[in-house]
PDB file of C-alpha atoms and ligand atoms in Angstrom:
ATOM      1  CA  UNK A  19     -15.042  -3.197 -36.283  1.00  0.00           C
ATOM      2  CA  UNK A  20     -18.562  -4.329 -35.424  1.00  0.00           C
ATOM      3  CA  UNK A  21     -20.278  -7.323 -36.966  1.00  0.00           C
ATOM      4  CA  UNK A  22     -22.067  -6.722 -40.251  1.00  0.00           C
ATOM      5  CA  UNK A  23     -25.620  -6.942 -41.538  1.00  0.00           C
ATOM      6  CA  UNK A  24     -26.367  -8.281 -45.014  1.00  0.00           C
ATOM      7  CA  UNK A  25     -29.956  -7.833 -46.204  1.00  0.00           C
ATOM      8  CA  UNK A  26     -31.364  -9.152 -49.483  1.00  0.00           C
ATOM      9  CA  UNK A  27     -34.098  -7.189 -51.244  1.00  0.00           C
ATOM     10  CA  UNK A  28     -35.751  -9.521 -53.739  1.00  0.00           C
ATOM     11  CA  UNK A  29     -38.010  -6.753 -55.092  1.00  0.00           C
ATOM     12  CA  UNK A  30     -40.833  -8.084 -57.352  1.00  0.00           C
ATOM     13  CA  UNK A  31     -39.124 -11.311 -58.369  1.00  0.00           C
ATOM     14  CA  UNK A  32     -39.654 -15.084 -58.078  1.00  0.00           C
ATOM     15  CA  UNK A  33     -42.692 -17.327 -58.302  1.00  0.00           C
ATOM     16  CA  UNK A  34     -43.834 -19.243 -55.236  1.00  0.00           C
ATOM     17  CA  UNK A  35     -41.776 -22.345 -56.044  1.00  0.00           C
ATOM     18  CA  UNK A  36     -38.712 -20.307 -57.044  1.00  0.00           C
ATOM     19  CA  UNK A  37     -38.956 -18.375 -53.787  1.00  0.00           C
ATOM     20  CA  UNK A  38     -39.077 -21.591 -51.795  1.00  0.00           C
ATOM     21  CA  UNK A  39     -36.087 -22.975 -53.691  1.00  0.00           C
ATOM     22  CA  UNK A  40     -34.032 -19.826 -53.048  1.00  0.00           C
ATOM     23  CA  UNK A  41     -34.942 -19.682 -49.357  1.00  0.00           C
ATOM     24  CA  UNK A  42     -33.964 -23.303 -48.855  1.00  0.00           C
ATOM     25  CA  UNK A  43     -30.734 -22.888 -50.846  1.00  0.00           C
ATOM     26  CA  UNK A  44     -29.673 -19.885 -48.740  1.00  0.00           C
ATOM     27  CA  UNK A  45     -30.671 -21.655 -45.515  1.00  0.00           C
ATOM     28  CA  UNK A  46     -28.609 -24.727 -46.479  1.00  0.00           C
ATOM     29  CA  UNK A  47     -25.693 -22.616 -47.695  1.00  0.00           C
ATOM     30  CA  UNK A  48     -25.316 -20.739 -44.409  1.00  0.00           C
ATOM     31  CA  UNK A  49     -26.172 -23.689 -42.195  1.00  0.00           C
ATOM     32  CA  UNK A  50     -22.611 -24.691 -41.308  1.00  0.00           C
ATOM     33  CA  UNK A  51     -21.103 -21.204 -41.475  1.00  0.00           C
ATOM     34  CA  UNK A  52     -20.089 -19.933 -38.004  1.00  0.00           C
ATOM     35  CA  UNK A  53     -21.851 -16.652 -38.641  1.00  0.00           C
ATOM     36  CA  UNK A  54     -21.384 -13.334 -36.908  1.00  0.00           C
ATOM     37  CA  UNK A  55     -23.178 -11.492 -39.693  1.00  0.00           C
ATOM     38  CA  UNK A  56     -26.902 -10.811 -39.287  1.00  0.00           C
ATOM     39  CA  UNK A  57     -28.696 -11.945 -42.445  1.00  0.00           C
ATOM     40  CA  UNK A  58     -32.088 -10.558 -43.409  1.00  0.00           C
ATOM     41  CA  UNK A  59     -34.110 -11.754 -46.404  1.00  0.00           C
ATOM     42  CA  UNK A  60     -36.820  -9.423 -47.734  1.00  0.00           C
ATOM     43  CA  UNK A  61     -39.047 -11.322 -50.183  1.00  0.00           C
ATOM     44  CA  UNK A  62     -42.359 -10.036 -51.610  1.00  0.00           C
ATOM     45  CA  UNK A  63     -45.286  -9.958 -49.121  1.00  0.00           C
ATOM     46  CA  UNK A  64     -46.749 -13.161 -50.550  1.00  0.00           C
ATOM     47  CA  UNK A  65     -43.752 -15.220 -49.435  1.00  0.00           C
ATOM     48  CA  UNK A  66     -43.179 -13.698 -45.985  1.00  0.00           C
ATOM     49  CA  UNK A  67     -44.889 -16.471 -44.064  1.00  0.00           C
ATOM     50  CA  UNK A  68     -42.995 -19.166 -45.953  1.00  0.00           C
ATOM     51  CA  UNK A  69     -39.734 -17.277 -45.389  1.00  0.00           C
ATOM     52  CA  UNK A  70     -40.513 -16.994 -41.680  1.00  0.00           C
ATOM     53  CA  UNK A  71     -41.168 -20.761 -41.523  1.00  0.00           C
ATOM     54  CA  UNK A  72     -37.855 -21.565 -43.216  1.00  0.00           C
ATOM     55  CA  UNK A  73     -36.044 -19.031 -41.017  1.00  0.00           C
ATOM     56  CA  UNK A  74     -37.127 -20.822 -37.855  1.00  0.00           C
ATOM     57  CA  UNK A  75     -34.626 -23.588 -38.593  1.00  0.00           C
ATOM     58  CA  UNK A  76     -32.057 -21.283 -40.149  1.00  0.00           C
ATOM     59  CA  UNK A  77     -29.734 -18.376 -39.407  1.00  0.00           C
ATOM     60  CA  UNK A  78     -31.577 -15.610 -41.226  1.00  0.00           C
ATOM     61  CA  UNK A  79     -34.329 -13.210 -40.255  1.00  0.00           C
ATOM     62  CA  UNK A  80     -37.167 -12.009 -42.434  1.00  0.00           C
ATOM     63  CA  UNK A  81     -37.965  -8.494 -43.599  1.00  0.00           C
ATOM     64  CA  UNK A  82     -40.770  -6.995 -45.668  1.00  0.00           C
ATOM     65  CA  UNK A  83     -40.115  -4.561 -48.515  1.00  0.00           C
ATOM     66  CA  UNK A  84     -42.846  -2.089 -47.637  1.00  0.00           C
ATOM     67  CA  UNK A  85     -45.660  -1.412 -45.178  1.00  0.00           C
ATOM     68  CA  UNK A  86     -48.798   0.712 -45.132  1.00  0.00           C
ATOM     69  CA  UNK A  87     -48.738   4.045 -43.331  1.00  0.00           C
ATOM     70  CA  UNK A  88     -52.255   3.203 -42.098  1.00  0.00           C
ATOM     71  CA  UNK A  89     -52.949   1.005 -39.087  1.00  0.00           C
ATOM     72  CA  UNK A  90     -55.900  -1.023 -40.440  1.00  0.00           C
ATOM     73  CA  UNK A  91     -59.266  -0.734 -42.151  1.00  0.00           C
ATOM     74  CA  UNK A  92     -60.612   0.221 -45.562  1.00  0.00           C
ATOM     75  CA  UNK A  93     -57.356   0.513 -47.508  1.00  0.00           C
ATOM     76  CA  UNK A  94     -57.734  -2.032 -50.310  1.00  0.00           C
ATOM     77  CA  UNK A  95     -54.491  -3.696 -51.312  1.00  0.00           C
ATOM     78  CA  UNK A  96     -52.497  -2.393 -48.358  1.00  0.00           C
ATOM     79  CA  UNK A  97     -50.589  -4.485 -45.792  1.00  0.00           C
ATOM     80  CA  UNK A  98     -50.212  -3.225 -42.228  1.00  0.00           C
ATOM     81  CA  UNK A  99     -47.341  -3.467 -39.762  1.00  0.00           C
ATOM     82  CA  UNK A 100     -49.524  -5.613 -37.511  1.00  0.00           C
ATOM     83  CA  UNK A 101     -50.144  -8.051 -40.375  1.00  0.00           C
ATOM     84  CA  UNK A 102     -46.481  -8.468 -41.287  1.00  0.00           C
ATOM     85  CA  UNK A 103     -45.546  -8.859 -37.625  1.00  0.00           C
ATOM     86  CA  UNK A 104     -48.126 -11.633 -37.311  1.00  0.00           C
ATOM     87  CA  UNK A 105     -46.427 -13.410 -40.251  1.00  0.00           C
ATOM     88  CA  UNK A 106     -43.135 -13.543 -38.326  1.00  0.00           C
ATOM     89  CA  UNK A 107     -41.419 -10.466 -39.755  1.00  0.00           C
ATOM     90  CA  UNK A 108     -38.889  -8.498 -37.693  1.00  0.00           C
ATOM     91  CA  UNK A 109     -37.549  -5.998 -40.260  1.00  0.00           C
ATOM     92  CA  UNK A 110     -39.004  -3.829 -43.024  1.00  0.00           C
ATOM     93  CA  UNK A 111     -37.450  -1.707 -45.771  1.00  0.00           C
ATOM     94  CA  UNK A 112     -38.859   1.835 -45.827  1.00  0.00           C
ATOM     95  CA  UNK A 113     -38.234   4.605 -48.333  1.00  0.00           C
ATOM     96  CA  UNK A 114     -36.529   2.556 -51.024  1.00  0.00           C
ATOM     97  CA  UNK A 115     -35.829   4.879 -53.952  1.00  0.00           C
ATOM     98  CA  UNK A 116     -38.152   2.804 -56.161  1.00  0.00           C
ATOM     99  CA  UNK A 117     -41.011   3.518 -53.758  1.00  0.00           C
ATOM    100  CA  UNK A 118     -40.089   7.180 -53.521  1.00  0.00           C
ATOM    101  CA  UNK A 119     -39.918   7.477 -57.339  1.00  0.00           C
ATOM    102  CA  UNK A 120     -42.658   5.159 -58.663  1.00  0.00           C
ATOM    103  CA  UNK A 121     -45.177   5.447 -55.832  1.00  0.00           C
ATOM    104  CA  UNK A 122     -44.560   9.085 -54.873  1.00  0.00           C
ATOM    105  CA  UNK A 123     -43.835   8.248 -51.237  1.00  0.00           C
ATOM    106  CA  UNK A 124     -43.027  11.541 -49.517  1.00  0.00           C
ATOM    107  CA  UNK A 125     -40.748  12.041 -46.533  1.00  0.00           C
ATOM    108  CA  UNK A 126     -43.870  12.649 -44.431  1.00  0.00           C
ATOM    109  CA  UNK A 127     -45.501   9.340 -45.443  1.00  0.00           C
ATOM    110  CA  UNK A 128     -42.225   7.528 -44.816  1.00  0.00           C
ATOM    111  CA  UNK A 129     -41.940   9.065 -41.358  1.00  0.00           C
ATOM    112  CA  UNK A 130     -45.414   7.701 -40.563  1.00  0.00           C
ATOM    113  CA  UNK A 131     -44.458   4.255 -41.863  1.00  0.00           C
ATOM    114  CA  UNK A 132     -41.452   4.257 -39.520  1.00  0.00           C
ATOM    115  CA  UNK A 133     -43.776   4.967 -36.584  1.00  0.00           C
ATOM    116  CA  UNK A 134     -46.192   2.187 -37.610  1.00  0.00           C
ATOM    117  CA  UNK A 135     -43.288  -0.289 -37.688  1.00  0.00           C
ATOM    118  CA  UNK A 136     -41.804   0.776 -34.376  1.00  0.00           C
ATOM    119  CA  UNK A 137     -45.242   0.478 -32.743  1.00  0.00           C
ATOM    120  CA  UNK A 138     -45.216  -3.206 -33.734  1.00  0.00           C
ATOM    121  CA  UNK A 139     -41.596  -3.785 -32.787  1.00  0.00           C
ATOM    122  CA  UNK A 140     -40.392  -4.152 -36.377  1.00  0.00           C
ATOM    123  CA  UNK A 141     -36.990  -2.679 -37.241  1.00  0.00           C
ATOM    124  CA  UNK A 142     -37.164  -0.205 -40.133  1.00  0.00           C
ATOM    125  CA  UNK A 143     -34.370  -0.378 -42.709  1.00  0.00           C
ATOM    126  CA  UNK A 144     -34.610   3.241 -43.811  1.00  0.00           C
ATOM    127  CA  UNK A 145     -33.223   3.997 -47.289  1.00  0.00           C
ATOM    128  CA  UNK A 146     -31.716   7.322 -48.280  1.00  0.00           C
ATOM    129  CA  UNK A 147     -29.630   8.422 -51.249  1.00  0.00           C
ATOM    130  CA  UNK A 148     -29.192  10.990 -53.947  1.00  0.00           C
ATOM    131  CA  UNK A 149     -29.973  10.985 -57.672  1.00  0.00           C
ATOM    132  CA  UNK A 150     -27.126  11.274 -60.191  1.00  0.00           C
ATOM    133  CA  UNK A 151     -28.144  14.819 -61.152  1.00  0.00           C
ATOM    134  CA  UNK A 152     -27.967  15.824 -57.487  1.00  0.00           C
ATOM    135  CA  UNK A 153     -24.478  14.355 -57.101  1.00  0.00           C
ATOM    136  CA  UNK A 154     -23.364  16.119 -60.281  1.00  0.00           C
ATOM    137  CA  UNK A 155     -24.459  19.403 -58.710  1.00  0.00           C
ATOM    138  CA  UNK A 156     -22.548  18.562 -55.516  1.00  0.00           C
ATOM    139  CA  UNK A 157     -25.784  18.312 -53.516  1.00  0.00           C
ATOM    140  CA  UNK A 158     -25.519  14.724 -52.299  1.00  0.00           C
ATOM    141  CA  UNK A 159     -24.699  15.546 -48.667  1.00  0.00           C
ATOM    142  CA  UNK A 160     -27.526  18.072 -48.399  1.00  0.00           C
ATOM    143  CA  UNK A 161     -30.054  15.662 -49.976  1.00  0.00           C
ATOM    144  CA  UNK A 162     -29.162  12.878 -47.569  1.00  0.00           C
ATOM    145  CA  UNK A 163     -29.279  15.250 -44.594  1.00  0.00           C
ATOM    146  CA  UNK A 164     -32.737  16.386 -45.649  1.00  0.00           C
ATOM    147  CA  UNK A 165     -34.001  12.788 -45.987  1.00  0.00           C
ATOM    148  CA  UNK A 166     -32.650  11.921 -42.544  1.00  0.00           C
ATOM    149  CA  UNK A 167     -34.052  15.040 -40.929  1.00  0.00           C
ATOM    150  CA  UNK A 168     -37.547  14.613 -42.344  1.00  0.00           C
ATOM    151  CA  UNK A 169     -37.712  10.835 -42.184  1.00  0.00           C
ATOM    152  CA  UNK A 170     -36.008  10.015 -38.889  1.00  0.00           C
ATOM    153  CA  UNK A 171     -34.668  12.861 -36.789  1.00  0.00           C
ATOM    154  CA  UNK A 172     -38.045  13.580 -35.198  1.00  0.00           C
ATOM    155  CA  UNK A 173     -37.610  10.285 -33.298  1.00  0.00           C
ATOM    156  CA  UNK A 174     -36.388  10.360 -29.733  1.00  0.00           C
ATOM    157  CA  UNK A 175     -33.111   8.615 -28.915  1.00  0.00           C
ATOM    158  CA  UNK A 176     -34.692   5.322 -27.813  1.00  0.00           C
ATOM    159  CA  UNK A 177     -36.729   5.043 -30.997  1.00  0.00           C
ATOM    160  CA  UNK A 178     -33.839   6.068 -33.260  1.00  0.00           C
ATOM    161  CA  UNK A 179     -31.622   3.389 -31.726  1.00  0.00           C
ATOM    162  CA  UNK A 180     -33.919   0.770 -33.284  1.00  0.00           C
ATOM    163  CA  UNK A 181     -33.352   2.003 -36.864  1.00  0.00           C
ATOM    164  CA  UNK A 182     -31.037   0.592 -39.539  1.00  0.00           C
ATOM    165  CA  UNK A 183     -30.028   3.036 -42.276  1.00  0.00           C
ATOM    166  CA  UNK A 184     -29.252   2.039 -45.862  1.00  0.00           C
ATOM    167  CA  UNK A 185     -27.355   4.543 -47.995  1.00  0.00           C
ATOM    168  CA  UNK A 186     -28.313   3.739 -51.572  1.00  0.00           C
ATOM    169  CA  UNK A 187     -27.205   6.234 -54.206  1.00  0.00           C
ATOM    170  CA  UNK A 188     -30.050   6.058 -56.732  1.00  0.00           C
ATOM    171  CA  UNK A 189     -27.634   6.074 -59.677  1.00  0.00           C
ATOM    172  CA  UNK A 190     -26.080   2.836 -58.399  1.00  0.00           C
ATOM    173  CA  UNK A 191     -29.286   0.834 -57.895  1.00  0.00           C
ATOM    174  CA  UNK A 192     -29.707  -1.912 -60.479  1.00  0.00           C
ATOM    175  CA  UNK A 193     -27.356  -0.099 -62.878  1.00  0.00           C
ATOM    176  CA  UNK A 194     -24.106  -1.979 -62.358  1.00  0.00           C
ATOM    177  CA  UNK A 195     -22.556   1.365 -61.339  1.00  0.00           C
ATOM    178  CA  UNK A 196     -21.296   0.900 -57.793  1.00  0.00           C
ATOM    179  CA  UNK A 197     -20.145   3.758 -55.588  1.00  0.00           C
ATOM    180  CA  UNK A 198     -16.399   3.524 -55.082  1.00  0.00           C
ATOM    181  CA  UNK A 199     -15.335   2.554 -51.554  1.00  0.00           C
ATOM    182  CA  UNK A 200     -14.135   6.179 -51.152  1.00  0.00           C
ATOM    183  CA  UNK A 201     -17.515   7.603 -52.181  1.00  0.00           C
ATOM    184  CA  UNK A 202     -19.353   5.172 -49.905  1.00  0.00           C
ATOM    185  CA  UNK A 203     -17.057   5.815 -46.933  1.00  0.00           C
ATOM    186  CA  UNK A 204     -17.322   9.592 -47.329  1.00  0.00           C
ATOM    187  CA  UNK A 205     -21.121   9.506 -47.316  1.00  0.00           C
ATOM    188  CA  UNK A 206     -21.353   6.958 -44.488  1.00  0.00           C
ATOM    189  CA  UNK A 207     -19.016   9.076 -42.345  1.00  0.00           C
ATOM    190  CA  UNK A 208     -21.180  12.117 -43.115  1.00  0.00           C
ATOM    191  CA  UNK A 209     -24.333  10.245 -42.078  1.00  0.00           C
ATOM    192  CA  UNK A 210     -22.663   9.145 -38.855  1.00  0.00           C
ATOM    193  CA  UNK A 211     -21.631  12.727 -38.081  1.00  0.00           C
ATOM    194  CA  UNK A 212     -25.224  13.899 -38.583  1.00  0.00           C
ATOM    195  CA  UNK A 213     -26.462  11.229 -36.178  1.00  0.00           C
ATOM    196  CA  UNK A 214     -23.812  12.252 -33.667  1.00  0.00           C
ATOM    197  CA  UNK A 215     -24.921  15.890 -33.896  1.00  0.00           C
ATOM    198  CA  UNK A 216     -28.574  14.941 -33.469  1.00  0.00           C
ATOM    199  CA  UNK A 217     -28.173  12.281 -30.763  1.00  0.00           C
ATOM    200  CA  UNK A 218     -24.724  11.350 -29.420  1.00  0.00           C
ATOM    201  CA  UNK A 219     -21.366   9.767 -30.275  1.00  0.00           C
ATOM    202  CA  UNK A 220     -22.550   6.493 -28.808  1.00  0.00           C
ATOM    203  CA  UNK A 221     -25.780   6.396 -30.828  1.00  0.00           C
ATOM    204  CA  UNK A 222     -23.829   7.324 -33.968  1.00  0.00           C
ATOM    205  CA  UNK A 223     -21.324   4.520 -33.405  1.00  0.00           C
ATOM    206  CA  UNK A 224     -24.009   1.934 -32.698  1.00  0.00           C
ATOM    207  CA  UNK A 225     -26.211   2.789 -35.696  1.00  0.00           C
ATOM    208  CA  UNK A 226     -25.904   0.333 -38.560  1.00  0.00           C
ATOM    209  CA  UNK A 227     -25.379   2.109 -41.903  1.00  0.00           C
ATOM    210  CA  UNK A 228     -25.599  -0.310 -44.844  1.00  0.00           C
ATOM    211  CA  UNK A 229     -24.478   0.385 -48.401  1.00  0.00           C
ATOM    212  CA  UNK A 230     -26.748  -0.527 -51.328  1.00  0.00           C
ATOM    213  CA  UNK A 231     -26.345  -0.134 -55.067  1.00  0.00           C
ATOM    214  CA  UNK A 232     -25.018  -2.846 -57.404  1.00  0.00           C
ATOM    215  CA  UNK A 233     -23.167  -4.524 -54.566  1.00  0.00           C
ATOM    216  CA  UNK A 234     -22.075  -8.035 -55.574  1.00  0.00           C
ATOM    217  CA  UNK A 235     -19.638 -10.794 -54.652  1.00  0.00           C
ATOM    218  CA  UNK A 236     -16.804  -9.012 -56.481  1.00  0.00           C
ATOM    219  CA  UNK A 237     -17.032  -5.596 -54.839  1.00  0.00           C
ATOM    220  CA  UNK A 238     -18.566  -6.479 -51.450  1.00  0.00           C
ATOM    221  CA  UNK A 239     -15.328  -7.057 -49.539  1.00  0.00           C
ATOM    222  CA  UNK A 240     -13.853  -3.709 -50.556  1.00  0.00           C
ATOM    223  CA  UNK A 241     -17.045  -1.860 -49.671  1.00  0.00           C
ATOM    224  CA  UNK A 242     -17.624  -3.689 -46.388  1.00  0.00           C
ATOM    225  CA  UNK A 243     -14.009  -3.050 -45.346  1.00  0.00           C
ATOM    226  CA  UNK A 244     -14.669   0.705 -45.201  1.00  0.00           C
ATOM    227  CA  UNK A 245     -14.709   1.894 -41.616  1.00  0.00           C
ATOM    228  CA  UNK A 246     -18.248   3.274 -41.654  1.00  0.00           C
ATOM    229  CA  UNK A 247     -19.895   0.665 -43.908  1.00  0.00           C
ATOM    230  CA  UNK A 248     -21.681  -1.800 -41.638  1.00  0.00           C
ATOM    231  CA  UNK A 249     -22.855  -4.177 -44.354  1.00  0.00           C
ATOM    232  CA  UNK A 250     -25.080  -4.091 -47.399  1.00  0.00           C
ATOM    233  CA  UNK A 251     -28.599  -3.989 -48.767  1.00  0.00           C
ATOM    234  CA  UNK A 252     -28.384  -6.241 -51.786  1.00  0.00           C
ATOM    235  CA  UNK A 253     -30.872  -6.236 -54.671  1.00  0.00           C
ATOM    236  CA  UNK A 254     -30.115  -8.217 -57.842  1.00  0.00           C
ATOM    237  CA  UNK A 255     -27.267 -10.182 -56.288  1.00  0.00           C
ATOM    238  CA  UNK A 256     -29.567 -11.574 -53.582  1.00  0.00           C
ATOM    239  CA  UNK A 257     -31.596 -13.489 -56.160  1.00  0.00           C
ATOM    240  CA  UNK A 258     -28.982 -16.231 -56.564  1.00  0.00           C
ATOM    241  CA  UNK A 259     -28.124 -18.238 -53.467  1.00  0.00           C
ATOM    242  CA  UNK A 260     -24.454 -18.724 -54.331  1.00  0.00           C
ATOM    243  CA  UNK A 261     -23.870 -15.055 -55.037  1.00  0.00           C
ATOM    244  CA  UNK A 262     -25.711 -13.970 -51.885  1.00  0.00           C
ATOM    245  CA  UNK A 263     -23.719 -16.418 -49.770  1.00  0.00           C
ATOM    246  CA  UNK A 264     -20.453 -15.109 -51.228  1.00  0.00           C
ATOM    247  CA  UNK A 265     -21.519 -11.610 -50.182  1.00  0.00           C
ATOM    248  CA  UNK A 266     -22.214 -12.916 -46.670  1.00  0.00           C
ATOM    249  CA  UNK A 267     -18.724 -14.448 -46.703  1.00  0.00           C
ATOM    250  CA  UNK A 268     -17.291 -11.076 -47.691  1.00  0.00           C
ATOM    251  CA  UNK A 269     -19.053  -9.510 -44.708  1.00  0.00           C
ATOM    252  CA  UNK A 270     -17.516 -12.095 -42.385  1.00  0.00           C
ATOM    253  CA  UNK A 271     -14.047 -11.617 -43.882  1.00  0.00           C
ATOM    254  CA  UNK A 272     -14.239  -7.832 -43.659  1.00  0.00           C
ATOM    255  CA  UNK A 273     -14.722  -8.055 -39.896  1.00  0.00           C
ATOM    256  CA  UNK A 274     -11.991 -10.666 -39.351  1.00  0.00           C
ATOM    257  CA  UNK A 275      -9.407  -8.748 -41.391  1.00  0.00           C
ATOM    258  CA  UNK A 276      -9.837  -5.616 -39.289  1.00  0.00           C
TER     259      UNK A 276
HETATM  260  C1  LIG B   1     -31.755  -2.366 -53.833  1.00  0.00           C
HETATM  261  O1  LIG B   1     -32.736  -2.578 -54.514  1.00  0.00           O
HETATM  262  O2  LIG B   1     -31.869  -2.031 -52.645  1.00  0.00           O
HETATM  263  C2  LIG B   1     -30.438  -2.527 -54.468  1.00  0.00           C
HETATM  264  C3  LIG B   1     -29.373  -2.156 -53.809  1.00  0.00           C
HETATM  265  O3  LIG B   1     -30.432  -3.062 -55.722  1.00  0.00           O
HETATM  266  P1  LIG B   1     -29.157  -3.569 -56.559  1.00  0.00           P
HETATM  267  O4  LIG B   1     -28.258  -4.285 -55.598  1.00  0.00           O
HETATM  268  O5  LIG B   1     -29.719  -4.475 -57.602  1.00  0.00           O
HETATM  269  O6  LIG B   1     -28.503  -2.352 -57.126  1.00  0.00           O
END
């Protein structure tokens, strides 16, 4: 089994001083861990530079939660890929279901955001996942295929190899309803098969597919032990250092026990 990735999505939480406290607590907590897991912290834009500063002496990398689809110019309130790169950011979440739902981000806009990030050498963490009503109709595999096709499969092999995918069933995000390990494994295997069909067995194997949706210290080990689950994108549970570190520990254990 390959090493895992654990990414924390803080969403719109924490004041400046709380953010600093959490960054330092995570940095100290992982300091003496002999880590194989790649840790990525995605705070709000405002704290990216501070996170990048703390990360220089620590074992985590920094990700943004969003990026503009525009390169630069008269787009009030927007933040470009070039700007986040200049703050020390190496990763960026794209297509989170909250952005798709509350900010009407279409597959086409998301595809452009992916390009903007790749142009600046930032790794997109591309989120896909079905709504509950879609799963109830048995459409979850089709929905995910459609999101992948429109959002990513236009990329050539070299570009696609730089992408991380996060499968986040919308009904599990922030609800306390986690996908069962069987549900997660089935979808992750499906995603990997689609990548294999589009690119190759090797690309499919090497692509990181993270699970997200009410993942916490209690269920992380079981989820991360699934063959095709390469780690997690963690929302609420990344807001407390101890909990986040326990999830990182689960990622480490899941690799060792395989
Ligand atoms: C997320 O926001 O990406 C997420 C997975 O949230 P939560 O862990 O809180 O469900």
